[in-house]
Amino acid sequence: MKIICIGRNYADHAKELNNNIPTEPVLFLKPETALLLKRHPFFIPDFSNDVHYEIELVVKINRLGKHIEERFAHKYYNEISVGLDFTARDLQATLKEKKLPWERAKAFDGSAAVGKFVDKNKFKDIQDINFKLEQNGQVVQDGHTKNMLFTVNQIIAEASKYFTLKIGDLIYTGTPAGVGSVKPNDHLKGFIDSDLLLNINVK
Ligand code: ZN
């Protein structure tokens, strides 16, 4: 499986990192080895002094697809969750400055945490969902999918022009504002509405 991620999909987050609002989705990948294993803590890697959390709505692909039209994209996923796109922000800043790819900062082992999946049919509209992240009991990110610059279905259409989507692939749909650093012993909890789906300790 692979993990497809969208960068800068919320205007408030693009602005907080002084990035322009994109006119097409910013796409990047994480390998399967980036997936944080279930019930494992997240270990802050020794190559970064500033790893950030980024809470994101995650969609799990359930059919093989290529060149998927936006109007059919909803048929390619049944389950959603929230995930964390852990980012070595210091390393990413250096790579961006040198105009180099972001993988060292974004695709390292354990950099993709994902919560328990729920049936998308629990929700009337995928673009009308609240999700949030708590760090040690404080809400640090509070997002709403209506604020995505590119909808889930637009992302699937765009990504599948370049990458064949396979069963089990995950799409991280971008983070809202409020990203920040993690510290050892942090406790991170991700929610859709009031449902706790993701629960991670930082070491
Ligand atoms: Zn992200």
Coordinates of N, CA and C and ligand atoms in Angstrom, one line a residue:
M1 N 0.8 -1.2 0.0 CA 0.0 0.0 0.0 C 0.9 1.2 0.0
K2 N 0.2 2.3 -0.3 CA 1.0 3.6 -0.3 C 0.1 4.7 0.4
I3 N 0.7 5.7 0.8 CA 0.0 6.8 1.5 C 0.2 8.1 0.6
I4 N -0.9 8.6 0.2 CA -0.9 9.8 -0.6 C -1.3 11.0 0.3
C5 N -0.6 12.0 0.3 CA -0.8 13.2 1.2 C -1.0 14.4 0.3
I6 N -1.9 15.3 0.9 CA -2.2 16.6 0.3 C -1.6 17.6 1.2
G7 N -0.8 18.5 0.6 CA -0.3 19.7 1.3 C -1.1 20.9 1.1
R8 N -1.2 21.8 2.1 CA -1.8 23.1 1.9 C -3.2 23.0 1.4
N9 N -4.0 22.1 2.0 CA -5.4 22.0 1.5 C -6.4 22.9 2.4
Y10 N -5.9 23.6 3.3 CA -6.7 24.5 4.1 C -6.0 25.9 4.1
A11 N -6.7 26.9 3.7 CA -6.1 28.2 3.5 C -5.5 28.7 4.8
D12 N -6.1 28.4 5.9 CA -5.6 29.0 7.2 C -4.2 28.3 7.6
H13 N -4.1 27.1 7.2 CA -2.8 26.4 7.4 C -1.7 26.9 6.4
A14 N -2.1 27.0 5.2 CA -1.1 27.5 4.2 C -0.5 28.9 4.7
K15 N -1.4 29.7 5.2 CA -1.0 31.0 5.6 C -0.1 31.0 6.8
E16 N -0.4 30.0 7.8 CA 0.4 30.0 9.0 C 1.8 29.6 8.7
L17 N 2.1 28.9 7.6 CA 3.4 28.5 7.2 C 4.0 29.4 6.1
N18 N 3.3 30.5 5.9 CA 3.7 31.5 4.8 C 3.8 30.9 3.4
N19 N 2.9 30.0 3.1 CA 2.8 29.4 1.8 C 1.7 30.0 1.0
N20 N 1.8 30.1 -0.3 CA 0.7 30.6 -1.2 C -0.4 29.6 -1.2
I21 N -1.6 30.1 -1.5 CA -2.8 29.2 -1.6 C -2.6 28.5 -3.0
P22 N -2.6 27.1 -3.0 CA -2.3 26.4 -4.3 C -3.5 26.5 -5.2
T23 N -3.2 26.5 -6.5 CA -4.2 26.4 -7.5 C -4.5 25.0 -8.0
E24 N -3.6 24.1 -7.6 CA -3.9 22.6 -7.8 C -3.4 21.9 -6.6
P25 N -3.9 20.7 -6.3 CA -3.5 20.1 -5.0 C -2.0 19.8 -5.0
V26 N -1.4 20.1 -3.8 CA 0.0 19.7 -3.6 C 0.0 18.2 -3.2
L27 N 0.7 17.4 -3.9 CA 0.7 15.9 -3.7 C 2.1 15.5 -3.3
F28 N 2.1 14.6 -2.2 CA 3.3 13.9 -2.0 C 3.0 12.5 -1.4
L29 N 4.0 11.6 -1.3 CA 3.7 10.2 -0.9 C 4.5 9.9 0.3
K30 N 4.0 8.9 1.1 CA 4.8 8.3 2.1 C 4.8 6.8 1.8
P31 N 5.9 6.1 2.1 CA 5.9 4.7 1.8 C 5.1 3.9 2.9
E32 N 4.9 2.6 2.7 CA 4.2 1.8 3.7 C 4.9 1.8 5.0
T33 N 6.2 1.9 5.0 CA 7.0 1.9 6.2 C 6.8 3.1 7.1
A34 N 6.2 4.1 6.5 CA 5.9 5.3 7.3 C 4.7 5.1 8.3
L35 N 3.9 4.0 8.0 CA 2.7 3.8 8.9 C 3.1 3.4 10.3
L36 N 2.6 4.2 11.2 CA 2.9 3.9 12.7 C 2.0 2.7 13.0
L37 N 2.6 1.7 13.6 CA 1.9 0.5 13.9 C 0.9 0.7 15.0
K38 N -0.2 0.0 14.9 CA -1.3 0.1 15.9 C -0.8 -0.1 17.3
R39 N -1.2 0.8 18.2 CA -0.9 0.7 19.6 C 0.6 0.9 19.9
H40 N 1.3 1.4 18.9 CA 2.7 1.8 19.2 C 2.8 3.3 19.5
P41 N 3.8 3.6 20.4 CA 4.0 5.1 20.6 C 4.7 5.7 19.4
F42 N 4.7 7.0 19.3 CA 5.5 7.7 18.2 C 6.8 8.1 18.9
F43 N 7.9 7.7 18.3 CA 9.2 8.1 18.8 C 9.7 9.2 18.0
I44 N 10.0 10.3 18.7 CA 10.6 11.5 18.0 C 11.9 11.1 17.4
P45 N 12.1 11.2 16.1 CA 13.4 10.8 15.5 C 14.5 11.7 15.9
D46 N 15.7 11.2 16.0 CA 16.9 12.0 16.5 C 17.4 13.0 15.5
F47 N 16.8 13.0 14.2 CA 17.3 13.9 13.2 C 16.5 15.2 13.2
S48 N 15.6 15.3 14.1 CA 14.8 16.6 14.2 C 14.6 17.1 15.6
N49 N 14.6 18.4 15.7 CA 14.3 19.1 17.0 C 13.0 19.7 17.0
D50 N 12.2 19.5 15.9 CA 10.9 20.2 15.8 C 10.0 19.4 15.0
V51 N 9.5 18.2 15.5 CA 8.5 17.4 14.8 C 7.1 18.0 15.2
H52 N 6.4 18.3 14.1 CA 5.0 18.8 14.3 C 3.9 17.7 14.1
Y53 N 2.8 17.9 14.8 CA 1.6 17.1 14.5 C 0.8 17.8 13.4
E54 N 0.2 17.1 12.6 CA -0.8 17.6 11.6 C -2.0 16.6 11.6
I55 N -3.1 17.0 12.2 CA -4.3 16.1 12.1 C -5.0 16.3 10.8
E56 N -5.4 15.2 10.2 CA -6.0 15.2 8.9 C -7.1 14.1 8.8
L57 N -8.1 14.5 8.0 CA -9.1 13.4 7.6 C -8.4 12.4 6.7
V58 N -8.6 11.1 7.0 CA -8.0 10.1 6.1 C -9.0 9.2 5.5
V59 N -8.8 8.9 4.2 CA -9.8 8.1 3.5 C -9.1 6.8 3.0
K60 N -9.7 5.7 3.2 CA -9.1 4.4 2.8 C -9.7 4.0 1.5
I61 N -8.9 3.7 0.5 CA -9.3 3.3 -0.8 C -9.8 1.9 -0.8
N62 N -10.9 1.6 -1.5 CA -11.5 0.2 -1.4 C -11.6 -0.4 -2.8
R63 N -11.2 0.3 -3.8 CA -11.2 -0.3 -5.2 C -10.0 0.1 -6.0
L64 N -9.6 -0.7 -6.9 CA -8.5 -0.4 -7.8 C -9.0 0.7 -8.8
G65 N -8.2 1.8 -9.0 CA -8.7 2.8 -9.9 C -7.6 3.6 -10.5
K66 N -7.8 4.1 -11.7 CA -6.9 5.0 -12.4 C -7.7 6.0 -13.2
H67 N -7.3 7.2 -13.3 CA -8.1 8.2 -14.1 C -9.6 8.2 -13.6
I68 N -9.7 8.3 -12.3 CA -11.1 8.3 -11.8 C -11.7 9.7 -12.0
E69 N -12.9 9.7 -12.5 CA -13.6 11.0 -12.6 C -14.2 11.4 -11.3
E70 N -14.2 12.7 -11.1 CA -14.6 13.3 -9.8 C -16.0 12.7 -9.4
R71 N -16.9 12.7 -10.4 CA -18.3 12.3 -10.1 C -18.4 10.8 -9.7
F72 N -17.4 10.0 -10.0 CA -17.4 8.6 -9.5 C -16.5 8.3 -8.3
A73 N -15.7 9.4 -7.9 CA -14.7 9.2 -6.9 C -15.3 8.6 -5.5
H74 N -16.5 9.0 -5.2 CA -17.1 8.6 -3.9 C -17.3 7.1 -3.9
K75 N -17.2 6.4 -5.0 CA -17.3 4.9 -5.0 C -16.0 4.2 -4.6
Y76 N -15.0 5.0 -4.5 CA -13.6 4.4 -4.2 C -13.2 4.4 -2.8
Y77 N -14.1 4.8 -1.9 CA -13.8 4.7 -0.5 C -15.1 4.5 0.3
N78 N -15.0 3.7 1.4 CA -16.2 3.4 2.3 C -15.9 3.9 3.7
E79 N -14.6 4.0 4.0 CA -14.2 4.2 5.4 C -13.3 5.5 5.5
I80 N -13.5 6.2 6.6 CA -12.7 7.4 6.9 C -12.2 7.3 8.4
S81 N -11.2 8.1 8.6 CA -10.7 8.2 10.0 C -9.9 9.5 10.1
V82 N -9.2 9.7 11.2 CA -8.3 10.8 11.2 C -6.9 10.2 11.4
G83 N -5.9 11.0 10.9 CA -4.5 10.5 11.0 C -3.6 11.7 11.3
L84 N -2.4 11.4 11.7 CA -1.4 12.4 11.9 C -0.3 12.3 10.9
D85 N -0.1 13.4 10.2 CA 1.1 13.5 9.2 C 2.2 14.1 10.0
F86 N 3.0 13.3 10.7 CA 4.1 13.9 11.5 C 5.1 14.4 10.5
T87 N 5.6 15.6 10.9 CA 6.5 16.4 10.0 C 7.7 17.0 10.7
A88 N 8.9 16.6 10.3 CA 10.1 17.2 10.9 C 10.2 18.6 10.3
R89 N 9.6 19.6 10.9 CA 9.4 20.9 10.3 C 10.8 21.6 10.1
D90 N 11.7 21.4 11.0 CA 13.1 22.1 10.8 C 13.7 21.5 9.5
L91 N 13.7 20.2 9.4 CA 14.2 19.6 8.2 C 13.5 20.0 6.9
Q92 N 12.2 20.0 7.0 CA 11.4 20.5 5.9 C 11.7 21.9 5.4
A93 N 11.9 22.8 6.4 CA 12.3 24.1 6.1 C 13.6 24.2 5.3
T94 N 14.6 23.4 5.7 CA 15.9 23.3 5.0 C 15.7 22.8 3.6
L95 N 14.9 21.7 3.5 CA 14.7 21.1 2.2 C 13.9 22.1 1.2
K96 N 12.9 22.8 1.8 CA 12.2 23.7 0.9 C 13.1 24.8 0.4
E97 N 13.9 25.3 1.3 CA 14.9 26.4 1.0 C 15.8 25.9 -0.2
K98 N 16.2 24.7 -0.1 CA 17.1 24.2 -1.2 C 16.3 23.6 -2.4
K99 N 15.0 23.8 -2.3 CA 14.1 23.2 -3.4 C 14.3 21.7 -3.6
L100 N 14.5 21.0 -2.5 CA 14.7 19.6 -2.6 C 13.4 18.9 -2.1
P101 N 13.2 17.6 -2.5 CA 12.0 16.9 -2.1 C 11.9 16.8 -0.6
W102 N 10.7 16.5 -0.1 CA 10.4 16.6 1.4 C 10.5 15.3 2.1
E103 N 10.9 14.2 1.4 CA 10.7 12.9 2.0 C 11.4 12.7 3.4
R104 N 12.6 13.3 3.5 CA 13.3 13.1 4.8 C 12.5 13.7 5.9
A105 N 11.7 14.7 5.6 CA 11.0 15.4 6.7 C 9.6 14.8 6.9
K106 N 9.1 14.1 5.9 CA 7.7 13.7 5.8 C 7.4 12.2 5.8
A107 N 8.4 11.5 5.3 CA 8.1 10.1 4.9 C 8.9 9.1 5.8
F108 N 9.4 9.6 6.9 CA 10.3 8.7 7.7 C 9.4 7.6 8.5
D109 N 10.0 6.6 9.0 CA 9.3 5.5 9.7 C 8.4 6.1 10.8
G110 N 7.2 5.7 10.9 CA 6.3 6.1 11.9 C 5.6 7.5 11.7
S111 N 5.9 8.1 10.6 CA 5.4 9.5 10.3 C 3.9 9.5 9.9
A112 N 3.3 8.4 9.7 CA 1.9 8.4 9.4 C 1.1 7.6 10.4
A113 N 0.5 8.2 11.3 CA -0.4 7.6 12.3 C -1.8 7.6 11.8
V114 N -2.6 6.5 12.0 CA -4.0 6.5 11.6 C -4.8 5.9 12.6
G115 N -6.0 6.4 12.8 CA -7.0 6.0 13.8 C -7.9 4.9 13.3
K116 N -8.8 4.6 14.1 CA -9.8 3.5 13.8 C -10.7 4.1 12.7
F117 N -11.0 3.2 11.7 CA -11.8 3.6 10.6 C -13.3 3.5 10.9
V118 N -14.1 4.4 10.4 CA -15.5 4.3 10.5 C -16.2 4.4 9.2
D119 N -17.4 3.9 9.1 CA -18.1 3.9 7.8 C -18.5 5.3 7.4
K120 N -18.2 5.7 6.2 CA -18.5 7.1 5.8 C -20.0 7.4 5.8
N121 N -20.8 6.3 5.7 CA -22.2 6.5 5.6 C -22.8 7.0 7.0
K122 N -22.0 6.9 8.0 CA -22.4 7.6 9.3 C -22.6 9.1 9.1
F123 N -22.0 9.6 8.0 CA -22.1 11.1 7.8 C -22.9 11.4 6.6
K124 N -23.6 12.5 6.7 CA -24.5 12.8 5.5 C -23.6 13.3 4.4
D125 N -22.6 14.1 4.7 CA -21.8 14.7 3.7 C -20.3 14.7 4.1
I126 N -19.5 14.1 3.3 CA -18.0 14.0 3.7 C -17.4 15.4 3.8
Q127 N -18.0 16.4 3.1 CA -17.5 17.7 3.2 C -18.1 18.6 4.3
D128 N -18.8 17.9 5.2 CA -19.4 18.6 6.3 C -19.1 17.8 7.6
I129 N -17.8 17.7 7.9 CA -17.4 16.9 9.0 C -16.4 17.7 9.9
N130 N -16.6 17.6 11.2 CA -15.7 18.3 12.1 C -14.7 17.2 12.6
F131 N -13.4 17.6 12.7 CA -12.4 16.8 13.3 C -11.5 17.6 14.1
K132 N -10.8 17.0 15.1 CA -9.9 17.8 15.9 C -8.8 17.0 16.6
L133 N -7.8 17.7 17.1 CA -6.7 17.0 17.8 C -6.6 17.7 19.1
E134 N -6.4 16.8 20.1 CA -6.1 17.2 21.5 C -4.7 16.8 21.8
Q135 N -3.9 17.8 22.4 CA -2.6 17.5 22.9 C -2.7 17.7 24.4
N136 N -2.5 16.6 25.1 CA -2.5 16.6 26.6 C -3.9 17.3 27.1
G137 N -5.0 16.9 26.4 CA -6.3 17.4 26.9 C -6.7 18.7 26.3
Q138 N -5.8 19.4 25.6 CA -6.2 20.8 25.1 C -6.4 20.6 23.6
V139 N -7.5 21.2 23.1 CA -7.7 21.2 21.6 C -6.7 22.1 21.0
V140 N -5.9 21.6 20.1 CA -4.9 22.4 19.4 C -5.2 22.6 17.9
Q141 N -6.0 21.6 17.3 CA -6.4 21.8 15.9 C -7.9 21.4 15.9
D142 N -8.7 22.3 15.2 CA -10.1 22.1 15.2 C -10.5 22.4 13.7
G143 N -10.7 21.3 12.9 CA -10.9 21.5 11.5 C -12.3 21.1 11.1
H144 N -12.7 21.6 9.9 CA -13.9 21.3 9.3 C -13.7 21.0 7.8
T145 N -14.2 19.9 7.3 CA -13.9 19.5 5.9 C -14.5 20.5 4.9
K146 N -15.5 21.3 5.3 CA -16.0 22.3 4.3 C -14.9 23.3 3.9
N147 N -13.9 23.4 4.7 CA -12.8 24.4 4.5 C -11.7 23.9 3.6
M148 N -11.8 22.6 3.1 CA -10.8 22.1 2.2 C -10.8 22.9 0.9
L149 N -9.6 23.2 0.4 CA -9.5 23.9 -0.9 C -9.9 22.9 -2.0
F150 N -9.5 21.7 -1.8 CA -9.9 20.6 -2.8 C -10.6 19.5 -2.1
T151 N -11.8 19.2 -2.6 CA -12.6 18.2 -1.9 C -12.0 16.8 -2.0
V152 N -12.5 15.9 -1.2 CA -12.0 14.5 -1.2 C -12.1 13.9 -2.6
N153 N -13.2 14.2 -3.3 CA -13.5 13.6 -4.6 C -12.6 14.3 -5.7
Q154 N -12.3 15.6 -5.5 CA -11.3 16.2 -6.4 C -9.9 15.7 -6.2
I155 N -9.6 15.4 -5.0 CA -8.2 14.8 -4.7 C -8.1 13.5 -5.3
I156 N -9.1 12.6 -5.2 CA -9.0 11.3 -5.7 C -8.9 11.4 -7.3
A157 N -9.7 12.3 -7.9 CA -9.6 12.4 -9.3 C -8.2 12.9 -9.7
E158 N -7.6 13.9 -9.0 CA -6.3 14.4 -9.4 C -5.2 13.4 -9.1
A159 N -5.2 12.8 -7.9 CA -4.1 11.8 -7.6 C -4.1 10.6 -8.6
S160 N -5.3 10.2 -8.9 CA -5.4 9.0 -9.8 C -5.0 9.2 -11.2
K161 N -4.8 10.5 -11.6 CA -4.2 10.8 -12.9 C -2.7 10.3 -12.9
Y162 N -2.1 10.3 -11.8 CA -0.7 10.1 -11.7 C -0.4 8.7 -11.1
F163 N -1.2 8.3 -10.1 CA -0.9 7.1 -9.3 C -2.1 6.2 -9.4
T164 N -1.9 4.9 -9.8 CA -3.0 4.0 -9.7 C -3.4 3.8 -8.2
L165 N -4.6 3.9 -7.9 CA -5.1 3.7 -6.5 C -5.4 2.2 -6.3
K166 N -4.9 1.7 -5.2 CA -5.1 0.3 -4.9 C -5.8 0.1 -3.6
I167 N -6.4 -1.0 -3.4 CA -7.2 -1.3 -2.2 C -6.3 -1.2 -1.0
G168 N -6.7 -0.4 0.0 CA -5.9 -0.2 1.2 C -5.0 1.0 1.2
D169 N -4.9 1.6 0.0 CA -4.1 2.9 0.0 C -4.9 3.9 0.9
L170 N -4.1 4.8 1.5 CA -4.6 5.8 2.4 C -4.4 7.2 1.8
I171 N -5.4 8.1 1.9 CA -5.2 9.5 1.4 C -5.4 10.4 2.6
Y172 N -4.3 11.1 2.9 CA -4.3 12.1 4.0 C -4.7 13.5 3.3
T173 N -5.8 14.1 3.7 CA -6.4 15.1 2.9 C -6.0 16.5 3.4
G174 N -4.9 16.7 4.2 CA -4.4 18.0 4.5 C -4.8 18.4 5.9
T175 N -4.1 19.3 6.4 CA -4.3 19.7 7.8 C -4.8 21.2 7.9
P176 N -5.7 21.4 8.9 CA -6.1 22.8 9.2 C -5.0 23.5 10.0
A177 N -5.3 24.8 10.3 CA -4.3 25.6 11.1 C -4.1 25.0 12.5
G178 N -3.1 25.4 13.1 CA -2.8 25.1 14.5 C -1.7 24.0 14.7
V179 N -1.0 23.7 13.7 CA 0.1 22.8 13.8 C 1.1 23.2 14.8
G180 N 1.8 22.3 15.5 CA 2.8 22.6 16.5 C 3.6 21.5 16.9
S181 N 4.6 21.7 17.8 CA 5.6 20.7 18.1 C 5.1 19.6 19.1
V182 N 5.6 18.4 18.9 CA 5.3 17.4 19.9 C 6.5 17.3 20.8
K183 N 6.3 16.9 22.1 CA 7.3 16.7 23.1 C 7.2 15.3 23.7
P184 N 8.3 14.7 24.2 CA 8.2 13.4 24.8 C 7.1 13.5 25.9
N185 N 6.4 12.4 26.0 CA 5.3 12.2 27.0 C 4.0 12.9 26.6
D186 N 4.0 13.5 25.4 CA 2.7 14.1 25.0 C 1.7 12.9 24.7
H187 N 0.5 13.3 24.9 CA -0.6 12.4 24.6 C -1.5 13.0 23.6
L188 N -1.6 12.4 22.4 CA -2.4 13.0 21.3 C -3.6 12.2 21.0
K189 N -4.7 12.9 21.0 CA -6.0 12.2 20.7 C -6.7 12.9 19.5
G190 N -7.1 12.1 18.5 CA -7.8 12.6 17.3 C -9.2 12.2 17.3
F191 N -10.1 13.1 16.9 CA -11.5 12.9 17.0 C -12.2 13.2 15.6
I192 N -13.2 12.5 15.3 CA -14.2 13.0 14.3 C -15.5 13.3 15.2
D193 N -16.0 14.5 15.1 CA -17.0 14.9 16.0 C -16.5 14.6 17.4
S194 N -17.3 13.9 18.2 CA -16.8 13.6 19.6 C -16.3 12.2 19.7
D195 N -16.2 11.5 18.5 CA -15.7 10.1 18.6 C -14.2 10.0 18.6
L196 N -13.6 9.5 19.6 CA -12.2 9.3 19.8 C -11.7 8.2 18.9
L197 N -10.9 8.5 17.8 CA -10.5 7.4 16.9 C -9.0 7.2 16.9
L198 N -8.3 8.1 17.4 CA -6.8 8.0 17.4 C -6.2 8.4 18.8
N199 N -5.3 7.6 19.3 CA -4.9 7.8 20.6 C -3.4 7.4 20.7
I200 N -2.5 8.4 20.8 CA -1.1 8.1 20.6 C -0.2 8.7 21.7
N201 N 0.7 8.0 22.2 CA 1.7 8.6 23.2 C 3.0 8.9 22.4
V202 N 3.6 10.0 22.8 CA 4.9 10.4 22.2 C 6.0 10.1 23.1
K203 N 7.1 9.5 22.6 CA 8.3 9.2 23.4 C 9.5 9.9 22.8
Ligands
ZN1 ZN -0.1 17.2 6.2

